[in-house]
PDB file of C-alpha atoms in Angstrom:
ATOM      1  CA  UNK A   1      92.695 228.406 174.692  1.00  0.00           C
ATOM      2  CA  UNK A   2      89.605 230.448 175.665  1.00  0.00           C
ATOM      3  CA  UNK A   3      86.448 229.898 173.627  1.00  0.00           C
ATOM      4  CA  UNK A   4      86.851 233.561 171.423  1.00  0.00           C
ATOM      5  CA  UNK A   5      90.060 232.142 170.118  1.00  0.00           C
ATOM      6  CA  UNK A   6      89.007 228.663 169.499  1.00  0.00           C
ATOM      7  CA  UNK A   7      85.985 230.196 167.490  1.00  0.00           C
ATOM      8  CA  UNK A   8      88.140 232.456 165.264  1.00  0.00           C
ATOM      9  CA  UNK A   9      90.965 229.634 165.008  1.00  0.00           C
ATOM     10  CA  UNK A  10      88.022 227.366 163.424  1.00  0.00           C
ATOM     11  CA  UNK A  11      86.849 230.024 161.280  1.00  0.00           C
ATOM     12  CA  UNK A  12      89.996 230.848 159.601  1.00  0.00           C
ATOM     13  CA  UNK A  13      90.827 227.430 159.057  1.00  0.00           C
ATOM     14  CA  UNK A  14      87.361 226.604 156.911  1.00  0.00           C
ATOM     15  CA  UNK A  15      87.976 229.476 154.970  1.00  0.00           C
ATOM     16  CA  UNK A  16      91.750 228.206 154.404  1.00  0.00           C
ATOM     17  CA  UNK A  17      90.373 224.966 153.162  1.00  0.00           C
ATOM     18  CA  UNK A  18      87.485 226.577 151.453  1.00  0.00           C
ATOM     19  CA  UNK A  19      90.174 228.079 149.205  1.00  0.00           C
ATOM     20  CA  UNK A  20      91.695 225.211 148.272  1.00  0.00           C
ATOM     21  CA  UNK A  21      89.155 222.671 148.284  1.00  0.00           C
ATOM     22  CA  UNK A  22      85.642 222.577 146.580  1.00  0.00           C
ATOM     23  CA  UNK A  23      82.939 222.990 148.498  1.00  0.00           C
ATOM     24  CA  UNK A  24      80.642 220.072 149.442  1.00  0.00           C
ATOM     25  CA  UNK A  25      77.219 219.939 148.202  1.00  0.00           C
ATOM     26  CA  UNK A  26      74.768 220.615 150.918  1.00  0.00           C
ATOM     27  CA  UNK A  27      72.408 217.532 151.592  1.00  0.00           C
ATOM     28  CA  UNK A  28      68.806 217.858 150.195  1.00  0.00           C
ATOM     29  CA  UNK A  29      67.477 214.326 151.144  1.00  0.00           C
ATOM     30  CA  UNK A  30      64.935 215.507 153.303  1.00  0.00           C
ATOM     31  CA  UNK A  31      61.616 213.312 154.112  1.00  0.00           C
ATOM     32  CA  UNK A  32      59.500 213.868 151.926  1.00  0.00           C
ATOM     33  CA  UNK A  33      56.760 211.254 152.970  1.00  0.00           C
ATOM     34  CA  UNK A  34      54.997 211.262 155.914  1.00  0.00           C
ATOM     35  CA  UNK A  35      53.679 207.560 157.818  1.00  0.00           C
ATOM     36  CA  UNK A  36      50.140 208.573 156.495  1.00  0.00           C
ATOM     37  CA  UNK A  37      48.384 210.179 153.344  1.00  0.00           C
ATOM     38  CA  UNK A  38      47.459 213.634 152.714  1.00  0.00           C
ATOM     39  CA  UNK A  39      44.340 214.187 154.122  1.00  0.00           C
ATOM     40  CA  UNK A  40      43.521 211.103 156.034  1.00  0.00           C
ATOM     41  CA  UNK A  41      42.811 210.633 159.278  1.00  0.00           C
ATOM     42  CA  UNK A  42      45.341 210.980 160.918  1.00  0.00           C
ATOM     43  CA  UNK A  43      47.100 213.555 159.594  1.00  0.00           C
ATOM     44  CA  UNK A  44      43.887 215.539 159.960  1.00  0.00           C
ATOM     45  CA  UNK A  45      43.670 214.164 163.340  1.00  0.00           C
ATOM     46  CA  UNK A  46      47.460 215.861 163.755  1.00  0.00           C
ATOM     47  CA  UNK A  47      46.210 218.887 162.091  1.00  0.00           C
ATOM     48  CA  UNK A  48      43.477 219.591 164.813  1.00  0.00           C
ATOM     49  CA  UNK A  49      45.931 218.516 167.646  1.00  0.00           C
ATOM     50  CA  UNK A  50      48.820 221.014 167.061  1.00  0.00           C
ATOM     51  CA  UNK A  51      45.865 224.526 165.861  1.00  0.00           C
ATOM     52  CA  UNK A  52      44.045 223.933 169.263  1.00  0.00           C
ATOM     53  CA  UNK A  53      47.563 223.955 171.036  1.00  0.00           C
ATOM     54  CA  UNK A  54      48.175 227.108 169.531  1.00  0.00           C
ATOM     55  CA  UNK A  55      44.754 228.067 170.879  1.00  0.00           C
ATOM     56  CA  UNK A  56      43.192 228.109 167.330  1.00  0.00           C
ATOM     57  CA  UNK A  57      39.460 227.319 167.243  1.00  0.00           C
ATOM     58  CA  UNK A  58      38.732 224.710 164.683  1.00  0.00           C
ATOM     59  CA  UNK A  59      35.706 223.136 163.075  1.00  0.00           C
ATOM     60  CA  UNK A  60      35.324 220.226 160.945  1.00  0.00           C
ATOM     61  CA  UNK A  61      33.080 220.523 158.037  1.00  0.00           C
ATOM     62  CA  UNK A  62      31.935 217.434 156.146  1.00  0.00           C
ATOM     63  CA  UNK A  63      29.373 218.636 154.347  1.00  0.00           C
ATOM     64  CA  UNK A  64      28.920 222.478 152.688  1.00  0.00           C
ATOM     65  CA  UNK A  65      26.582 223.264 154.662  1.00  0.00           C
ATOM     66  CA  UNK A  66      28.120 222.837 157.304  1.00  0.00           C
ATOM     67  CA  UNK A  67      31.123 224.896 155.773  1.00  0.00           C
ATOM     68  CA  UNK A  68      28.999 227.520 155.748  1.00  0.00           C
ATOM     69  CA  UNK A  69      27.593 227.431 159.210  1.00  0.00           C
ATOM     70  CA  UNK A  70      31.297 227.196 160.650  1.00  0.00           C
ATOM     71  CA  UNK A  71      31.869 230.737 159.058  1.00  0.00           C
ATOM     72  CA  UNK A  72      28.928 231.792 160.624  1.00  0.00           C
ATOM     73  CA  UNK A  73      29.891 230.975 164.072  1.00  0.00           C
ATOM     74  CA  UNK A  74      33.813 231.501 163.849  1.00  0.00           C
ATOM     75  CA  UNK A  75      33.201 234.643 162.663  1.00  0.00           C
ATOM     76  CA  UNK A  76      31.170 235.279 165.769  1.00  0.00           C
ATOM     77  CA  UNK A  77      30.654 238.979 166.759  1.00  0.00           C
ATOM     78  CA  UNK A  78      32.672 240.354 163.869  1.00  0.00           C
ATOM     79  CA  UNK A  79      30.707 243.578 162.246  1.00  0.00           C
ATOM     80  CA  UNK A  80      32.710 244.131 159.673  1.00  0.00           C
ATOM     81  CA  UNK A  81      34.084 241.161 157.668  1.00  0.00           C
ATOM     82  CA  UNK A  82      36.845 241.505 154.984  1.00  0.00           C
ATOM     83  CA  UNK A  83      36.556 239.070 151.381  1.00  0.00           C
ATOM     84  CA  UNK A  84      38.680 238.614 148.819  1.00  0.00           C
ATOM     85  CA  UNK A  85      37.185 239.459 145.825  1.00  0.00           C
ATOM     86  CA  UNK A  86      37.643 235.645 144.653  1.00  0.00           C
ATOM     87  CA  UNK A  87      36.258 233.828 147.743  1.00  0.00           C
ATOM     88  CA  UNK A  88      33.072 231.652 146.253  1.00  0.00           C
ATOM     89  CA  UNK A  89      30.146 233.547 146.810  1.00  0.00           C
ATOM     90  CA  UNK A  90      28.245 231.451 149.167  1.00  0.00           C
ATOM     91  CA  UNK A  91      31.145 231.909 151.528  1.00  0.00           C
ATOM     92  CA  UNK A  92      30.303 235.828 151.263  1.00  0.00           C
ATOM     93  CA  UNK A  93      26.730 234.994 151.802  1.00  0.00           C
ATOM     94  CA  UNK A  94      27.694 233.104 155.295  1.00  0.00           C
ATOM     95  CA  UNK A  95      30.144 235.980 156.134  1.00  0.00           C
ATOM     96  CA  UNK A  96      27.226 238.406 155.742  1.00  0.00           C
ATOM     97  CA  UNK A  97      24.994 236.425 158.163  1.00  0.00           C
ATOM     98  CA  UNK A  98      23.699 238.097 161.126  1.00  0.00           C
ATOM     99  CA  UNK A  99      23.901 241.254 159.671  1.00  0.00           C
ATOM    100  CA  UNK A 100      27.514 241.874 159.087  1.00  0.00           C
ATOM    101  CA  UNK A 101      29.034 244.384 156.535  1.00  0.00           C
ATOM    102  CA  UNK A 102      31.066 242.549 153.622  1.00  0.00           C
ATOM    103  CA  UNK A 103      34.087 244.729 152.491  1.00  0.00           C
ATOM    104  CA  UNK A 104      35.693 243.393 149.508  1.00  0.00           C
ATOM    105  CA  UNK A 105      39.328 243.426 148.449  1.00  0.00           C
ATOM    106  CA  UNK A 106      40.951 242.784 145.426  1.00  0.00           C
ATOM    107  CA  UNK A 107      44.731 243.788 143.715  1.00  0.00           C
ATOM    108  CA  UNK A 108      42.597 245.752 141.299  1.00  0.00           C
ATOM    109  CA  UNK A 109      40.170 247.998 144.100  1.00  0.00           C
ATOM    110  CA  UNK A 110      42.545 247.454 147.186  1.00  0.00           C
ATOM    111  CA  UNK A 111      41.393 248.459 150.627  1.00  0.00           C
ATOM    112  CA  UNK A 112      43.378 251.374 151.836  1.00  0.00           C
ATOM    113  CA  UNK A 113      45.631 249.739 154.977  1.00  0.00           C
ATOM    114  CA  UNK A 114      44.235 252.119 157.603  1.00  0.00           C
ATOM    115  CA  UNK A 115      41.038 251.502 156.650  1.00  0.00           C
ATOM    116  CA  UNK A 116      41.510 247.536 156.960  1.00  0.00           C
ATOM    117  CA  UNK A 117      42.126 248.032 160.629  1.00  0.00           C
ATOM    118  CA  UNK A 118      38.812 249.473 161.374  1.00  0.00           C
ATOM    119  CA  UNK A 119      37.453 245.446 159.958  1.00  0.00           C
ATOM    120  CA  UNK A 120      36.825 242.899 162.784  1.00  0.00           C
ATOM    121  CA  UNK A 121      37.828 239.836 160.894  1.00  0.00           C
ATOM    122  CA  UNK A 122      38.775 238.547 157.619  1.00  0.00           C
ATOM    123  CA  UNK A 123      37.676 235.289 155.868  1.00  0.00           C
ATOM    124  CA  UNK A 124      39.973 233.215 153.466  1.00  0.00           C
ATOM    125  CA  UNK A 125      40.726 230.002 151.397  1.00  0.00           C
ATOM    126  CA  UNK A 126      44.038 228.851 151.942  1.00  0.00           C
ATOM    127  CA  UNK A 127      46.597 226.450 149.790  1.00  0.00           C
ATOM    128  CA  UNK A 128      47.674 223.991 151.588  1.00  0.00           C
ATOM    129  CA  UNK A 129      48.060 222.894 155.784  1.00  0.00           C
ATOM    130  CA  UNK A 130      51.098 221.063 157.112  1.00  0.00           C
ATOM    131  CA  UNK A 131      49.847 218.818 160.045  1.00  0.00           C
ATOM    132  CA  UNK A 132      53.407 218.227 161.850  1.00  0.00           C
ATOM    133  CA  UNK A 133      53.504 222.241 162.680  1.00  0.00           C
ATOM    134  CA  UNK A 134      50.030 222.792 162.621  1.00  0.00           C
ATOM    135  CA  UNK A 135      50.870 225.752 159.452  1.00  0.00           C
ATOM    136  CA  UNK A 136      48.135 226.701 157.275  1.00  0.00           C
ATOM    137  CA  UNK A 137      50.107 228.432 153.960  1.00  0.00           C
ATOM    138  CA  UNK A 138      47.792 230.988 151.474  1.00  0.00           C
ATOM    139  CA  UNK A 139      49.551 232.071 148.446  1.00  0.00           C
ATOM    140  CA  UNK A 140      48.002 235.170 147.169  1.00  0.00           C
ATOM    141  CA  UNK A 141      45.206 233.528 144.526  1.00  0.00           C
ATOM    142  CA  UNK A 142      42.161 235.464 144.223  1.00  0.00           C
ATOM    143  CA  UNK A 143      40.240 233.374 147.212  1.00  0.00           C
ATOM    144  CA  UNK A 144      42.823 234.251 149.461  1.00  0.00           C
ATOM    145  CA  UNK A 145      44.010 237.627 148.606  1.00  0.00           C
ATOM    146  CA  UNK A 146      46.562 240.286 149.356  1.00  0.00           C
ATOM    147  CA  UNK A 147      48.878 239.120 152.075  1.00  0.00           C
ATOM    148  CA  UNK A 148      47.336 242.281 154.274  1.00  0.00           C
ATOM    149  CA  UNK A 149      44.028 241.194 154.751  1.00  0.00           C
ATOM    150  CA  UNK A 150      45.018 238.007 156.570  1.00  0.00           C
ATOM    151  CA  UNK A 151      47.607 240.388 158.996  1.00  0.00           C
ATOM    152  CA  UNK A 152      45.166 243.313 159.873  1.00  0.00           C
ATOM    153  CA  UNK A 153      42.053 242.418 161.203  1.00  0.00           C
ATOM    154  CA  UNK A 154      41.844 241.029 164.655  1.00  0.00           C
ATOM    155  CA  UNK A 155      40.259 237.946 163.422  1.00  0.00           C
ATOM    156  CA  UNK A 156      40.892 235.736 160.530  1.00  0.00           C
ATOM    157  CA  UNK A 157      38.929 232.467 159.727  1.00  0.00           C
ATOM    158  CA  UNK A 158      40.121 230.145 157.197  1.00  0.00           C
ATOM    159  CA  UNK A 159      38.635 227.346 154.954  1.00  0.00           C
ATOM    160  CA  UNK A 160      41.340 224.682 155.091  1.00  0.00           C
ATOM    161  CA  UNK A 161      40.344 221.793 152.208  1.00  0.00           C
ATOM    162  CA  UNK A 162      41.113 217.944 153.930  1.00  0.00           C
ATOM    163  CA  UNK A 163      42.794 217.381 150.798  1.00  0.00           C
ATOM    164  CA  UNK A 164      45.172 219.761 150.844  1.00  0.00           C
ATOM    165  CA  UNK A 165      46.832 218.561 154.475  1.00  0.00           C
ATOM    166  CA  UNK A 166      50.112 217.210 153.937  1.00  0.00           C
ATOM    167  CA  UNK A 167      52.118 215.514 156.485  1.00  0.00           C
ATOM    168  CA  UNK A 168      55.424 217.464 156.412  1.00  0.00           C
ATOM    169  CA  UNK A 169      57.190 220.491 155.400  1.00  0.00           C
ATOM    170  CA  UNK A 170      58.834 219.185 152.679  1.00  0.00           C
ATOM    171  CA  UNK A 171      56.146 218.160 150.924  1.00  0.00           C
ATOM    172  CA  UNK A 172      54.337 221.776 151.407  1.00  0.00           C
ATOM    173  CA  UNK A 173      57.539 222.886 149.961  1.00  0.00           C
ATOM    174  CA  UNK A 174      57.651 220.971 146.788  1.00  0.00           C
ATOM    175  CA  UNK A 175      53.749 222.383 146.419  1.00  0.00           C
ATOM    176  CA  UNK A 176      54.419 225.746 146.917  1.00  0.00           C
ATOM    177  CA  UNK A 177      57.647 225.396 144.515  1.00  0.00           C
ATOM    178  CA  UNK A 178      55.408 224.829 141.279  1.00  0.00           C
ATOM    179  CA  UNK A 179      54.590 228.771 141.684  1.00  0.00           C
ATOM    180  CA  UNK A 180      57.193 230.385 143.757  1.00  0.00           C
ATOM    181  CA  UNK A 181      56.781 233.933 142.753  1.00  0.00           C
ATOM    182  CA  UNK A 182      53.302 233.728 144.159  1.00  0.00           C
ATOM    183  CA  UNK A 183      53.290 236.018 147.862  1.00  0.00           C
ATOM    184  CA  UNK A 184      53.304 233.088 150.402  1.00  0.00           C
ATOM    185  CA  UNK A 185      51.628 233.749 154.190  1.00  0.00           C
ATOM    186  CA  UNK A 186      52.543 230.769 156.531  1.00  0.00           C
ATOM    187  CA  UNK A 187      50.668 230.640 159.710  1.00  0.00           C
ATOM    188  CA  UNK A 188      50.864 228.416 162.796  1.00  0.00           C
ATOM    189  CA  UNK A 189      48.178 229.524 164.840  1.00  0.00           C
ATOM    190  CA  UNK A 190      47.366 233.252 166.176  1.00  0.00           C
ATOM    191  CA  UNK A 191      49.770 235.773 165.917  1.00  0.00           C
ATOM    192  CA  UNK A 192      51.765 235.588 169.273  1.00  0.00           C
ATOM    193  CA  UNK A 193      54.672 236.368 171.038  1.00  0.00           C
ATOM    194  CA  UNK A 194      56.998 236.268 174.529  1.00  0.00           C
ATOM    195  CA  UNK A 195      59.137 238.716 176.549  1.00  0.00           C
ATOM    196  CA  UNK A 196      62.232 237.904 178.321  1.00  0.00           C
ATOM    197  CA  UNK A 197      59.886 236.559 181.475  1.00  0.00           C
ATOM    198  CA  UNK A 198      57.793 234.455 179.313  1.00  0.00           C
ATOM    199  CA  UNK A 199      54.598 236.704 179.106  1.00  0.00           C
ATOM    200  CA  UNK A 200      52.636 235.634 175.619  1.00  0.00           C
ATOM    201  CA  UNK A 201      51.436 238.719 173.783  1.00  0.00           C
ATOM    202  CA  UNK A 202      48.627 237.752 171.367  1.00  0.00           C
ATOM    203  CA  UNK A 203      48.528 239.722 168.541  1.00  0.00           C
ATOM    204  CA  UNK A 204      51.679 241.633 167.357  1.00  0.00           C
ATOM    205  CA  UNK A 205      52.479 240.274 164.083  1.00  0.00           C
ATOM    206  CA  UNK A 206      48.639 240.085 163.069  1.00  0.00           C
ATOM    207  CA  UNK A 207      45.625 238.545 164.009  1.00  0.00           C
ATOM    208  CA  UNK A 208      44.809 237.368 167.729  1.00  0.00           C
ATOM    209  CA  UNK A 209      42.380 235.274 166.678  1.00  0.00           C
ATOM    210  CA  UNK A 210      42.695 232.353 164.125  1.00  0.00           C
ATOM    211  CA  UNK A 211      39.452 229.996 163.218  1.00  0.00           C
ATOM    212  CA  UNK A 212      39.964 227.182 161.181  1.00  0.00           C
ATOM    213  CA  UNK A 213      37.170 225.029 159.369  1.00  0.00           C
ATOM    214  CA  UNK A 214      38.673 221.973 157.703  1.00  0.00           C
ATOM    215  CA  UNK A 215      36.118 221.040 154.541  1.00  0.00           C
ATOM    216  CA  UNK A 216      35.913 217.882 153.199  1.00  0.00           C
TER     217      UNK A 216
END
């Protein structure tokens, strides 16, 4: 029996049974509890590992101030910075160092989509992290913003909060199901991808740059 035949043989006989038998639940006892806390050392310590091997640049921020500062520099050469209109204001007034031009998006006054790709970067809060994939998740609240800000512009630094760094997907999972009508953005490092010979493309799905500042 060649493998075509074996494959179709197989697939009439689970829907035979299917008919006459009820169908088993599917298993939903996934781990739920990683070794270590949310938000303690090492989870953060995993956190850090699996961005930078994604080539995300990542700063850790103990204090405000030095929240602020991060934005500064991860923003880097950016001219023109995009904001959800709920990010706190004294992450605006870091964006806006150096110079830069602040545009400001909101649901209400939305930035037209052509225009968002003449912006250099884009600064966010996010919901939650998941250490084990290195997947930072925003949800669409007003310090985070329409899913298109964060895919646009070549840049996009987020403020990640120590807290909020759970070990597992699972446990992101059972976060993000308290609101799951809310528009979720998952994102493990820049926006990347391969050919059939293995050449990495940076930058196809959305940003080719991804900054991180974990805040305490």
């Amino acid at each position: 029996m060649d493998a075509k035949t074996a494959i179709l043989a197989r697939a009439r006989d689970a829907i035979s049974r299917s008919q006459s038998e009820p169908v088993r639940p599917v298993p939903r006892d996934y781990v739920r509890q990683g070794s270590d806390p949310a938000g303690s050392q090492p989870v953060i310590e995993e956190m850090v590992d699996t961005l930078e091997d994604y080539s995300a640049h990542v700063a850790l921020a103990p204090t405000r101030d030095e929240v602020l500062d991060a934005i500064d520099e991860l923003l880097g050469p950016a001219r023109i910075v995009v904001v959800p209109a709920g990010l706190p204001e004294d992450y605006k007034a870091a964006a806006a160092r150096s110079g830069r031009e602040l545009w400001e998006d909101s649901r209400e006054e939305p930035i037209a989509t052509l225009r968002l790709d003449e912006a250099d970067a884009v600064l966010t809060c996010s919901r939650l992290g998941i250490s084990i994939s290195g997947t930072i998740v925003l949800d669409g609240e007003p310090d985070q913003g329409r899913r298109a800000i964060s895919l646009v512009p070549d840049r996009h630094v987020v403020v990640l909060e120590r807290a909020s760094v759970v070990p597992t997907v699972p446990q992101a999972v059972d976060v993000m199901g308290q609101h799951p009508t809310r528009p979720m953005t998952w994102i493990s490092g820049p926006s990347a991808t391969s050919d059939i010979e293995l050449v990495r493309v940076n930058g196809v799905h959305g940003p080719r740059n991804l900054g991180v500042i974990i805040a305490h």
